[in-house]
Coordinates of C-alpha atoms in Angstrom, one line a residue:
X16 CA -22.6 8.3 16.7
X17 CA -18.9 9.4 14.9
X18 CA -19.7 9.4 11.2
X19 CA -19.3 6.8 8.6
X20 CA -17.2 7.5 6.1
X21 CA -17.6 7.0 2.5
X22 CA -16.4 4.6 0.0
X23 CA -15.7 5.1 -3.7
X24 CA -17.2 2.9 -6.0
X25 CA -18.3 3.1 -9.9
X26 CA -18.0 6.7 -10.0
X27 CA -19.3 7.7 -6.5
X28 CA -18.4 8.5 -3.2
X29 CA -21.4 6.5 -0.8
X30 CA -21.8 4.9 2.0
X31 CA -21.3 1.0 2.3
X32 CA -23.7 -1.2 2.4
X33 CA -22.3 -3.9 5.2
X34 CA -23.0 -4.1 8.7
X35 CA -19.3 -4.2 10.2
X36 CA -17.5 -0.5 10.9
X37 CA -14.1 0.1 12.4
X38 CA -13.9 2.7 14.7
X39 CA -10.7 5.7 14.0
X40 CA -9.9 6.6 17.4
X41 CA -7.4 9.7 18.2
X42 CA -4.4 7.8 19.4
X43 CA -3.5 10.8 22.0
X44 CA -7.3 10.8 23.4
X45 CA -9.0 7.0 22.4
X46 CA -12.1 9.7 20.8
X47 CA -13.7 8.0 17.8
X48 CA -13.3 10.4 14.9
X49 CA -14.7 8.3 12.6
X50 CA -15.9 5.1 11.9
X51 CA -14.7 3.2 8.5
X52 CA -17.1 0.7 6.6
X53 CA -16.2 -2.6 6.1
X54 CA -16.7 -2.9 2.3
X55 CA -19.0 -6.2 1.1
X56 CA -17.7 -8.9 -1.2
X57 CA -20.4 -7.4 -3.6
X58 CA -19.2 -3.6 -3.2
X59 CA -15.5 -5.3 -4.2
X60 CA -16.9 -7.1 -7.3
X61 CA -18.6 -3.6 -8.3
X62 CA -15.2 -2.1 -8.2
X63 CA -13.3 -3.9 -9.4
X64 CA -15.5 -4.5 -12.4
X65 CA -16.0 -0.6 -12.9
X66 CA -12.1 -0.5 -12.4
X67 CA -11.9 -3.4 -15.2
X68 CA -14.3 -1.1 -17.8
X69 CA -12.1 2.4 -16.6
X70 CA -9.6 0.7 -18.3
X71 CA -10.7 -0.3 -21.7
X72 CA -10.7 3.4 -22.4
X73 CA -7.9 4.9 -19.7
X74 CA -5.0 2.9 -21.6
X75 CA -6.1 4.6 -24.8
X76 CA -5.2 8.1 -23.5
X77 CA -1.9 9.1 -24.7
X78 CA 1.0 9.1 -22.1
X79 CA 0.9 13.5 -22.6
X80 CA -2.8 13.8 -21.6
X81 CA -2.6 11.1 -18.5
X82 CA 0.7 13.5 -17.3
X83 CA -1.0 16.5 -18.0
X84 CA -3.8 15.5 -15.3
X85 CA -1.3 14.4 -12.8
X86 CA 0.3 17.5 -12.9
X87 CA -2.8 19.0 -12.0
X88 CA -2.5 16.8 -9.0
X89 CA 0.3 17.1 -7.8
X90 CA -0.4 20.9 -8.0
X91 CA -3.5 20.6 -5.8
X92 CA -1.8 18.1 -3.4
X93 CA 0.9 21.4 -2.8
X94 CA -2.2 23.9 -2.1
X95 CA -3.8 21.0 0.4
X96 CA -0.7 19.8 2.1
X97 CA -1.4 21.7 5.1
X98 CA -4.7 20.5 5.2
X99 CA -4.0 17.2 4.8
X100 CA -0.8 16.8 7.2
X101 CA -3.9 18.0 9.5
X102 CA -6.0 15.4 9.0
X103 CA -3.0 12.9 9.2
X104 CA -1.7 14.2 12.3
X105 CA -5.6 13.9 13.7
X106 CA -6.3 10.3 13.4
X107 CA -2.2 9.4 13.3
X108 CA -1.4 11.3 16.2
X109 CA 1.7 12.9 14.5
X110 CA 3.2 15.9 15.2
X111 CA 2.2 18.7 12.6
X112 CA 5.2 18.8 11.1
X113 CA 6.4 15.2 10.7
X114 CA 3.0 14.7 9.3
X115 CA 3.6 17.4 6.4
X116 CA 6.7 15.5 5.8
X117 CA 5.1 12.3 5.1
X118 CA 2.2 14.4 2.7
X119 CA 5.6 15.9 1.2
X120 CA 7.7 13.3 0.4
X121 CA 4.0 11.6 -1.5
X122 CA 4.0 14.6 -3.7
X123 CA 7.2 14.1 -4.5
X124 CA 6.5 10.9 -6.6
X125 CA 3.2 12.4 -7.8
X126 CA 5.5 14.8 -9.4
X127 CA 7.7 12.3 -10.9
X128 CA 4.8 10.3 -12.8
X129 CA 4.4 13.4 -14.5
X130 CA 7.5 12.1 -16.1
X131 CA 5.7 9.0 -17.1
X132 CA 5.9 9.9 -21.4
X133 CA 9.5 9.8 -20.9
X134 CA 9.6 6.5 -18.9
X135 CA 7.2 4.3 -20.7
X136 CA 9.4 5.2 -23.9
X137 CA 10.4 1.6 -25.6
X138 CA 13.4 0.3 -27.5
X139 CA 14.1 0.8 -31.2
X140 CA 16.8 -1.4 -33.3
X141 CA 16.4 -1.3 -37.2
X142 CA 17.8 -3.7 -39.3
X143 CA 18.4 -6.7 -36.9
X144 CA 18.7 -8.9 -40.0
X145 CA 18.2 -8.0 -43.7
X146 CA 14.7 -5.9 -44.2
X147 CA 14.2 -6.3 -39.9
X148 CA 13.6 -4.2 -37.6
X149 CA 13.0 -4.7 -34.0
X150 CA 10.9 -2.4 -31.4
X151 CA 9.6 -2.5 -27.7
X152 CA 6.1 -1.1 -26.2
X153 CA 5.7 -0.3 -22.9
X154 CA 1.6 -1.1 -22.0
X155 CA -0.2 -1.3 -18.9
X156 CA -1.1 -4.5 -17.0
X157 CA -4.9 -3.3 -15.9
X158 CA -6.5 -3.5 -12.6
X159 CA -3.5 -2.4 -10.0
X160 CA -4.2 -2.9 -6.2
X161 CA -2.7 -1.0 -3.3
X162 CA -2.7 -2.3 0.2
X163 CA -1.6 0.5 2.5
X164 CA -0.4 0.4 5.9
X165 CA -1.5 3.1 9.1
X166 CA 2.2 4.6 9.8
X167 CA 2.1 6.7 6.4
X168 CA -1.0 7.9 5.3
X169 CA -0.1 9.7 2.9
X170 CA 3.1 8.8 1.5
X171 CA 2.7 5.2 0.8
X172 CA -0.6 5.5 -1.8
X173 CA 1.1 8.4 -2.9
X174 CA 3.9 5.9 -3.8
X175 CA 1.4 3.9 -5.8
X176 CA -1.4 5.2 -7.5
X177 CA -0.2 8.0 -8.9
X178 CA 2.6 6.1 -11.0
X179 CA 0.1 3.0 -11.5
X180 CA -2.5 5.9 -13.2
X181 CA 0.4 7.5 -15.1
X182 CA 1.3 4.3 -16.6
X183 CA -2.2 3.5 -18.1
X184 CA -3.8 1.5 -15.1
X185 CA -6.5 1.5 -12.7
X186 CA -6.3 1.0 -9.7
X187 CA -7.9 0.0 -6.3
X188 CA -6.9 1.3 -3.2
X189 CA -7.5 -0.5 0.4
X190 CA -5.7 1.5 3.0
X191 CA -5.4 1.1 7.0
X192 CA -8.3 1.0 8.5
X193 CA -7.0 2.8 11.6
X194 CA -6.2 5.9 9.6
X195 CA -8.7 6.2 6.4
X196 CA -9.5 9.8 6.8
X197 CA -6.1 11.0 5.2
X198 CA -6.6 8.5 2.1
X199 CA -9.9 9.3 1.6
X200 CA -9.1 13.1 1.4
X201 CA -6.8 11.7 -1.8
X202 CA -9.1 10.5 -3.3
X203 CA -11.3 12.9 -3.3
X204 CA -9.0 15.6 -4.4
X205 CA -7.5 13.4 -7.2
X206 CA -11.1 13.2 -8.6
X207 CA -11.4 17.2 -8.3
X208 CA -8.7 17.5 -10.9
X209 CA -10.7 15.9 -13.8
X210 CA -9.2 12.8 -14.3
X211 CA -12.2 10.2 -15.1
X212 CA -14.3 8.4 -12.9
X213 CA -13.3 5.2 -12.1
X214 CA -9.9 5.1 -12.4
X215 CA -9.3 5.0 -8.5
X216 CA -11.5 3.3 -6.6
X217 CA -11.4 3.3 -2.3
X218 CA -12.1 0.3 -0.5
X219 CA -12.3 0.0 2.9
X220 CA -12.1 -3.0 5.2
X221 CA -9.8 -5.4 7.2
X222 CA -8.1 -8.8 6.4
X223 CA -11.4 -9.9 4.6
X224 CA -10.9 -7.4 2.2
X225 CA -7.6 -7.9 1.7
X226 CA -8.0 -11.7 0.3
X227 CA -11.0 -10.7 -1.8
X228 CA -9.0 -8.2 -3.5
X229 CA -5.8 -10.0 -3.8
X230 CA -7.4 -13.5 -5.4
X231 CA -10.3 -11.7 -7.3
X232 CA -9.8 -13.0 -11.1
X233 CA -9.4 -9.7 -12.6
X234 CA -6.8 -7.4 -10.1
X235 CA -3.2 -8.2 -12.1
X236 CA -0.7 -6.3 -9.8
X237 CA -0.6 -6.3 -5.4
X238 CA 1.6 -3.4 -4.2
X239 CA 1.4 -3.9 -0.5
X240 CA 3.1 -2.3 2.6
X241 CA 2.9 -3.6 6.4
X242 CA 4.3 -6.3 8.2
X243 CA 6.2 -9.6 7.4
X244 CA 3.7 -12.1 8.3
X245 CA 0.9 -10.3 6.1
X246 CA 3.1 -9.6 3.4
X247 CA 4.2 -13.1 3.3
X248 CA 0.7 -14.0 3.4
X249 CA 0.0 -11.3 0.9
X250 CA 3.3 -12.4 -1.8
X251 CA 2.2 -16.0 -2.0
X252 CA -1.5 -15.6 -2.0
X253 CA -0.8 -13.2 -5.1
X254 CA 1.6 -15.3 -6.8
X255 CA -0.5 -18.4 -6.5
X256 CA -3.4 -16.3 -8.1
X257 CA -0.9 -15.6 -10.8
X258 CA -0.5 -11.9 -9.8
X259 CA 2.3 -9.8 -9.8
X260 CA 3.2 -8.8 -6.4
X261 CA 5.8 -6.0 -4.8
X262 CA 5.8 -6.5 -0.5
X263 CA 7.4 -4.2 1.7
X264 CA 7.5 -5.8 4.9
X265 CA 9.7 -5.9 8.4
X266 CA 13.1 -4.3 8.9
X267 CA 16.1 -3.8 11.9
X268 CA 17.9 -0.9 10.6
X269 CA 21.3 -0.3 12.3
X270 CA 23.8 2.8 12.4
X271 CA 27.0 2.4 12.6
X272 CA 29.4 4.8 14.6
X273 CA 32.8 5.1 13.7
X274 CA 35.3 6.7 16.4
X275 CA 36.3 9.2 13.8
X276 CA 32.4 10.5 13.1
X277 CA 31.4 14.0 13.8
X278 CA 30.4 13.0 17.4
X279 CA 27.5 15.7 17.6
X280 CA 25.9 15.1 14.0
X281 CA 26.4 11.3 15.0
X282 CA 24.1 11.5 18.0
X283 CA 21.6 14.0 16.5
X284 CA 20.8 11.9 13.6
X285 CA 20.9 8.9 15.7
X286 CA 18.3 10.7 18.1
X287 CA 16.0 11.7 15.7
X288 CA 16.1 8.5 13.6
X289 CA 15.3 6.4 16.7
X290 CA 12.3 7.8 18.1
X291 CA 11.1 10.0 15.2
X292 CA 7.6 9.3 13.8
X293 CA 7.1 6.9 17.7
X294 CA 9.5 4.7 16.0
X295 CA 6.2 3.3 13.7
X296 CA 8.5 3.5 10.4
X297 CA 10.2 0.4 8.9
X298 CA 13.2 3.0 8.0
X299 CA 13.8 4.0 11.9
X300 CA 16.9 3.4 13.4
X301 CA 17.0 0.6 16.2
X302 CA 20.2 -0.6 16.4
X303 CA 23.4 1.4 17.2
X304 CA 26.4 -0.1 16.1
X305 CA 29.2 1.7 18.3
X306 CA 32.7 0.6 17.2
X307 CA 35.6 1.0 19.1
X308 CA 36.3 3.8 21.4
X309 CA 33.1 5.0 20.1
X310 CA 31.2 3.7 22.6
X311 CA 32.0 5.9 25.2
X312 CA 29.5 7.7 23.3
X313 CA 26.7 5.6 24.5
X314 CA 25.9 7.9 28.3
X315 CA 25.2 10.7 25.5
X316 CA 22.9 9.5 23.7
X317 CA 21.3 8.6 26.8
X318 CA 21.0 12.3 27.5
X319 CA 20.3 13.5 24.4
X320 CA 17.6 10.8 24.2
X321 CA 16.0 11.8 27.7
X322 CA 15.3 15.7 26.5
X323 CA 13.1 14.2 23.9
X324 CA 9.9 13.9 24.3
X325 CA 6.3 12.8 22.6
X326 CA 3.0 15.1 23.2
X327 CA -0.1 16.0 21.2
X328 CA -0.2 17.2 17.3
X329 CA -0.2 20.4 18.0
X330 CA 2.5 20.9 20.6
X331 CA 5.5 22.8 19.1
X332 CA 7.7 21.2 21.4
X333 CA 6.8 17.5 21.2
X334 CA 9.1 15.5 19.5
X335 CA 6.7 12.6 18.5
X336 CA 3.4 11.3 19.4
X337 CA 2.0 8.3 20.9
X338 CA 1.5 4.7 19.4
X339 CA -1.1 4.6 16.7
X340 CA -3.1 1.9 19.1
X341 CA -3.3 0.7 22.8
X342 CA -2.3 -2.8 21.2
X343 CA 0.8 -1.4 20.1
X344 CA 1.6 0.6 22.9
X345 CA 1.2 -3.0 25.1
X346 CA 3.7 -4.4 22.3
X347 CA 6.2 -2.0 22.8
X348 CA 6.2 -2.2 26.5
X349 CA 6.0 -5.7 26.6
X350 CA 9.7 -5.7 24.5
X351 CA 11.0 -3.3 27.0
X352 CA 10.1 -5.5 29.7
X353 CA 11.7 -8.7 27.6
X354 CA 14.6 -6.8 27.2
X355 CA 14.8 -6.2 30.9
X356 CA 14.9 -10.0 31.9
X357 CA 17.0 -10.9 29.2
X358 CA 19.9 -9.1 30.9
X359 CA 20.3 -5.8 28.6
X360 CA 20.9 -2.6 30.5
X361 CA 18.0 -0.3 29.9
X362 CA 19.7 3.1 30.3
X363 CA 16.4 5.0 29.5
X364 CA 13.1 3.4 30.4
X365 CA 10.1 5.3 28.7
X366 CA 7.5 2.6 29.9
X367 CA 5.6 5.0 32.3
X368 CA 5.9 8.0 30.1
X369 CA 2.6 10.6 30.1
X370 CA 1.5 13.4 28.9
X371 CA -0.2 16.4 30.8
X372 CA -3.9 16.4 29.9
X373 CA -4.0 13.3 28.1
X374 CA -3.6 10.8 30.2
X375 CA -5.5 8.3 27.7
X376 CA -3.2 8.8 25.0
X377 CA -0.3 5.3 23.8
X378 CA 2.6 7.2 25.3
X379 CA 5.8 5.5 25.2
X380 CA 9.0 7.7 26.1
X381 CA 12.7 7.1 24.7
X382 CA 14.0 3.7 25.3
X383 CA 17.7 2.9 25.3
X384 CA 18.9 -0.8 26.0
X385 CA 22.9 -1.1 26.2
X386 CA 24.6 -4.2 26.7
X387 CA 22.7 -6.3 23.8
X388 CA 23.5 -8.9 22.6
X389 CA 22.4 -10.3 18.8
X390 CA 20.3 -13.2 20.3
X391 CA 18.0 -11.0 22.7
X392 CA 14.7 -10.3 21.5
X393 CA 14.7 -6.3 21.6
X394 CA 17.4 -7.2 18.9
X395 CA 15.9 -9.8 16.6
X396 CA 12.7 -8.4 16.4
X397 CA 11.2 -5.3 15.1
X398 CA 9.9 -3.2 17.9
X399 CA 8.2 -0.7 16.1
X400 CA 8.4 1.8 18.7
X401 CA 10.8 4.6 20.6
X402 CA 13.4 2.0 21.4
X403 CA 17.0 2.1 20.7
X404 CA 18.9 -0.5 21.2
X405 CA 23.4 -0.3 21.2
X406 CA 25.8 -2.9 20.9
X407 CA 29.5 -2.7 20.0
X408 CA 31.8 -4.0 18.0
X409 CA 35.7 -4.1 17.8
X410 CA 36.1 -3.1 14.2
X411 CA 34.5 -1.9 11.2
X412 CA 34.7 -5.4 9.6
X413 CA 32.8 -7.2 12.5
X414 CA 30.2 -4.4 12.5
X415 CA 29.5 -5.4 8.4
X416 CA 29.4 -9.0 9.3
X417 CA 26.6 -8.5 11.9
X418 CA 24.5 -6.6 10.0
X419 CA 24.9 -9.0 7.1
X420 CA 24.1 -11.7 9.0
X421 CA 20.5 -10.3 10.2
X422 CA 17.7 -11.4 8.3
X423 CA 16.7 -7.9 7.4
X424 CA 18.1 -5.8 4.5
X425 CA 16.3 -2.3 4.1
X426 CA 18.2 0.4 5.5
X427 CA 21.6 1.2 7.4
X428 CA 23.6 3.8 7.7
X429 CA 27.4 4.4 8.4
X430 CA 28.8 8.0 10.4
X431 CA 32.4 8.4 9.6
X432 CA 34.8 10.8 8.2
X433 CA 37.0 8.4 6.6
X434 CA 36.1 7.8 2.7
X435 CA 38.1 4.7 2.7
X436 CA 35.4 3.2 5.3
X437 CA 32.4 4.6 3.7
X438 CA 33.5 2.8 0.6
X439 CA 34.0 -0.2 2.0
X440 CA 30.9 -0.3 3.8
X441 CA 29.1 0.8 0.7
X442 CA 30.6 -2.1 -1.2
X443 CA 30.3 -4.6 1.3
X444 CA 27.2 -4.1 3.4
X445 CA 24.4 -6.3 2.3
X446 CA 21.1 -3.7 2.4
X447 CA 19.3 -2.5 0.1
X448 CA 19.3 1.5 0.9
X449 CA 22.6 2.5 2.4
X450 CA 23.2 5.9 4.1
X451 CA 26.7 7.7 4.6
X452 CA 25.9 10.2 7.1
X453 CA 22.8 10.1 6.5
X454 CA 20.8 8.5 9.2
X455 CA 17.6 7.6 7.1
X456 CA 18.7 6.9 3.4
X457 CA 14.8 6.8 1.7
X458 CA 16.2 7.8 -1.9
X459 CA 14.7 10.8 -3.8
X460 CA 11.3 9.1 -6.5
X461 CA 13.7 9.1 -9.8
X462 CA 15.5 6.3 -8.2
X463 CA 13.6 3.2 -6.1
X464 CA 12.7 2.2 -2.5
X465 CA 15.2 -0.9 -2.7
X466 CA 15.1 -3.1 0.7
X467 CA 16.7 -6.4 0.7
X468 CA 16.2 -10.0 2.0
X469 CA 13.4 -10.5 4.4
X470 CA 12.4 -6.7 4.4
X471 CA 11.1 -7.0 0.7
X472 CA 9.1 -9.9 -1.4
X473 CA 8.6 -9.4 -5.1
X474 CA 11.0 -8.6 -8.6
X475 CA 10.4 -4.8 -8.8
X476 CA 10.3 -1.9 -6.2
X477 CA 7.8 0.9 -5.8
X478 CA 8.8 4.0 -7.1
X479 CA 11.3 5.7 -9.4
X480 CA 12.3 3.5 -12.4
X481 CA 11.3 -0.2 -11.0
X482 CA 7.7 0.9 -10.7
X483 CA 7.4 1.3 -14.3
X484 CA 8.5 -2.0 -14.6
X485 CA 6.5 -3.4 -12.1
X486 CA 3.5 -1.3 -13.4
X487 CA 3.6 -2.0 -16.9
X488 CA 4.5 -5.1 -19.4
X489 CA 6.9 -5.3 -22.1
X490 CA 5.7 -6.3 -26.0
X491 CA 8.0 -6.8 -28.4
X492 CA 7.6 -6.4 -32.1
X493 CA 9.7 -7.9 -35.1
X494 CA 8.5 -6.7 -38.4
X495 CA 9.7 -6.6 -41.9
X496 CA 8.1 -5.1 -45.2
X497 CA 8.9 -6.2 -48.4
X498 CA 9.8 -3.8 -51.1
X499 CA 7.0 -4.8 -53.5
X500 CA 4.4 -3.3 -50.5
X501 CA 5.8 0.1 -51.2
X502 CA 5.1 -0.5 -55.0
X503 CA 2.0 -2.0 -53.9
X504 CA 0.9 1.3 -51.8
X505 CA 1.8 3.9 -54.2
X506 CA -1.0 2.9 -56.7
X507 CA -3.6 2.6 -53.5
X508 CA -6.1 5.2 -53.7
X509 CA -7.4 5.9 -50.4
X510 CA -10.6 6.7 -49.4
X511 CA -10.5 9.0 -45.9
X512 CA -14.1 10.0 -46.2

């Protein structure tokens, strides 16, 4: 029998008390590497209580000491990054390197909450009126939750925790229980670096879990990653229990080609954006935009599609790895097919892609689809998967209005070497996270994770400055002393025995 993996509650990693498991399977091999424990309504009231008395003291700490620890961490998540982009690629079935990408690009927000004396800093005015002065301080909320999703691992409670802990919070984290190796190997470390018990705790569990956590009486903040129909469940659940809630959900990200784009760093990006990662990233490309005479460009990127292809962790020259599940390697096949008997041309058909030696593993090969239109189904929906598909337009202007009109908003991206265009799309485009030859546009952690519309429910971002916000509550102070008090204090003997 695969082993259970812990849970960390009130100060201790141990093994759950319910019945139910979910078995981690290796998405290349359908092995069970683990099993993860479905954590009891009981085992959530314990944490969240012990996360509730963490805090009492944890808020207390001044914002120097609380950085000073998460330096540490970040410092030991730099030593461990191999280790961990291991363990990822094990139970994710990422290549080895796109897995230390996702541990890397966590570190780098752990690093900024080291910033976090700087960013909680209020607002001083003196003298408002006669004698009054007026100041902000920037305090924690309390209880923080974090509902993670399988496709990053390691990045997306990297994105959270750390900068909830910085700020003064606890926090409760209840990642994917197809991949809760990698989290739990957070955790774990985090606690190595000295920081008090209880101010993370690790919950495991499904939907169940989810709703306990989210309308439990005491949790004051949901950050929450996945897809649209949870985090729609998740966003008015949490509002209704008066919480407040961040939700980054679904997304169609498109690329558009200009005719005057560098035609080889055009198709490169748009290559790797497309099927990178198995396409399991709400930041992928799926839509090319050609405009023009650029899509004469299209028979390329069939080509330079075709010589990529997905294999095992461990294999130098894979390019990706399989779906995370067989449920959502039947998904993605089942679009291909849709898109088939909706009329699109399917240029490159990965739907009986294998791999030598594992022929149990949720391969999907490059998909391209030409000849889409913006009511088929491979285009309105989010695939999640290796699939590309390209449409053109006639000019630069109609290429904006399609993207504005889809109900998505988190990423696009625009390849051109005209500055007049780029500024225009820049100005116009109506997404939150906007790349100019840049094919995936995540921004850096001293700015935010901003997606738009229907890819993003809540008032504040993760990350960068929003997360403080989100994170943290604003008190305002008016005060005034009256010039007989300092009269009054000089003839005060004090007693500091």
């Amino acid at each position: 029998m695969a082993k259970v993996l812990d849970l960390y509650i009130n100060g201790e990693f141990r093994s759950g008390h319910g019945p139910d498991t979910f078995p981690v399977l290796n998405p290349a091999t359908q092995d069970t590497i683990v099993e993860a424990p479905f954590a009891t309504a009981d085992e959530i009231n314990e944490a969240v209580e012990a996360a509730k008395t963490a805090f009492v003291e944890w808020r207390s700490v001044p914002a120097p000491e609380r950085a000073r620890l998460m330096m540490k961490y970040q410092m030991l998540l730099k030593e461990k990054q191999d280790e961990i982009a291991e363990i990822l690629s094990q139970e994710t079935g990422k290549t080895f390197a796109d897995a230390q990408g996702d541990v890397w690009r966590g570190i780098e927000v752990a690093e900024q909450a080291c910033n976090v004396p700087a960013m909680m800093m209020g607002e001083t005015s003196e003298n408002v009126a006669r004698g009054i002065d007026t100041y902000s301080l920037i305090q924690p909320l309390g209880v923080c939750v974090g509902i993670t999703p399988f496709n990053f691992p390691a990045m997306i409670p990297l994105w959270m925790f750390p900068m909830a802990i910085a700020c003064g919070n606890t926090f409760i984290l209840k990642p994917s229980e197809q991949d809760p190796m990698t989290p739990n190997r957070l955790v774990e470390l985090f606690y190595e670096c000295g920081f008090p018990e209880n101010l993370l705790q690790l919950i495991h569990g499904g939907k169940d879990q989810v709703n306990a956590l989210i309308t439990h009486p005491d949790t004051k903040a949901i950050s929450f990653v996945g897809s649209v129909a949870v985090g729609q469940h998740v966003y008015r659940t949490g509002t209704d229990s008066l919480k407040r809630v961040q939700c980054l959900t679904g997304a169609k990200n498109h690329m558009v080609i200009m005719p005057d784009a560098d035609k080889d760093q055009a198709i490169n990006s748009l290559v790797g954006s497309s099927v990178g990662a198995a396409g399991q990233r709400c930041m992928a490309i799926s839509v090319a935009l050609f405009v023009g005479s650029a899509q004469q460009w299209i028979p390329d990127v069939a080509k330079a599609m075709s010589e990529v292809r997905p294999g095992a962790w461990d294999d130098n020259g894979a390019g990706y790895g399989p779906q995370i599940s067989p449920q959502a390697k039947a998904r993605v096949l089942d679009y291909i097919e849709k898109g088939k008997q909706e009329g699109a041309n399917c240029l490159l058909d990965g739907s009986d892609c294998s791999v030598d030696g594992l022929p149990q593993g949720n391969w999907v090969g490059p998909t391209l689809f030409s000849d889409v239109t913006p009511k088929m189904t491979i285009y309105t929906d989010e695939i999640f998967g290796p699939v590309l598909v390209a449409l053109n337009a006639d000019t630069l202007e109609d290429a904006i209005s399609l993207i504005n009109a889809n109900p998505y908003g988190n990423g696009t991206s625009l390849f051109t070497s005209s500055g007049g265009a780029a500024r225009k799309f820049q100005s116009e485009i109506e997404v939150g996270q906007v790349g100019i030859n840049i094919p995936i546009p995540v921004p850096l952690p001293f700015f935010s994770f901003t997606g738009w519309k229907n890819s993003f429910y809540g008032d504040h971002h993760v990350y960068g400055k929003q997360a403080i916000r989100f994170y943290t509550e604003t008190k305002t102070i008016t005060a005034r002393w009256f010039s007989s008090d300092a009269v009054a204090s000089a003839n005060m003997t004090i007693d500091l025995k």
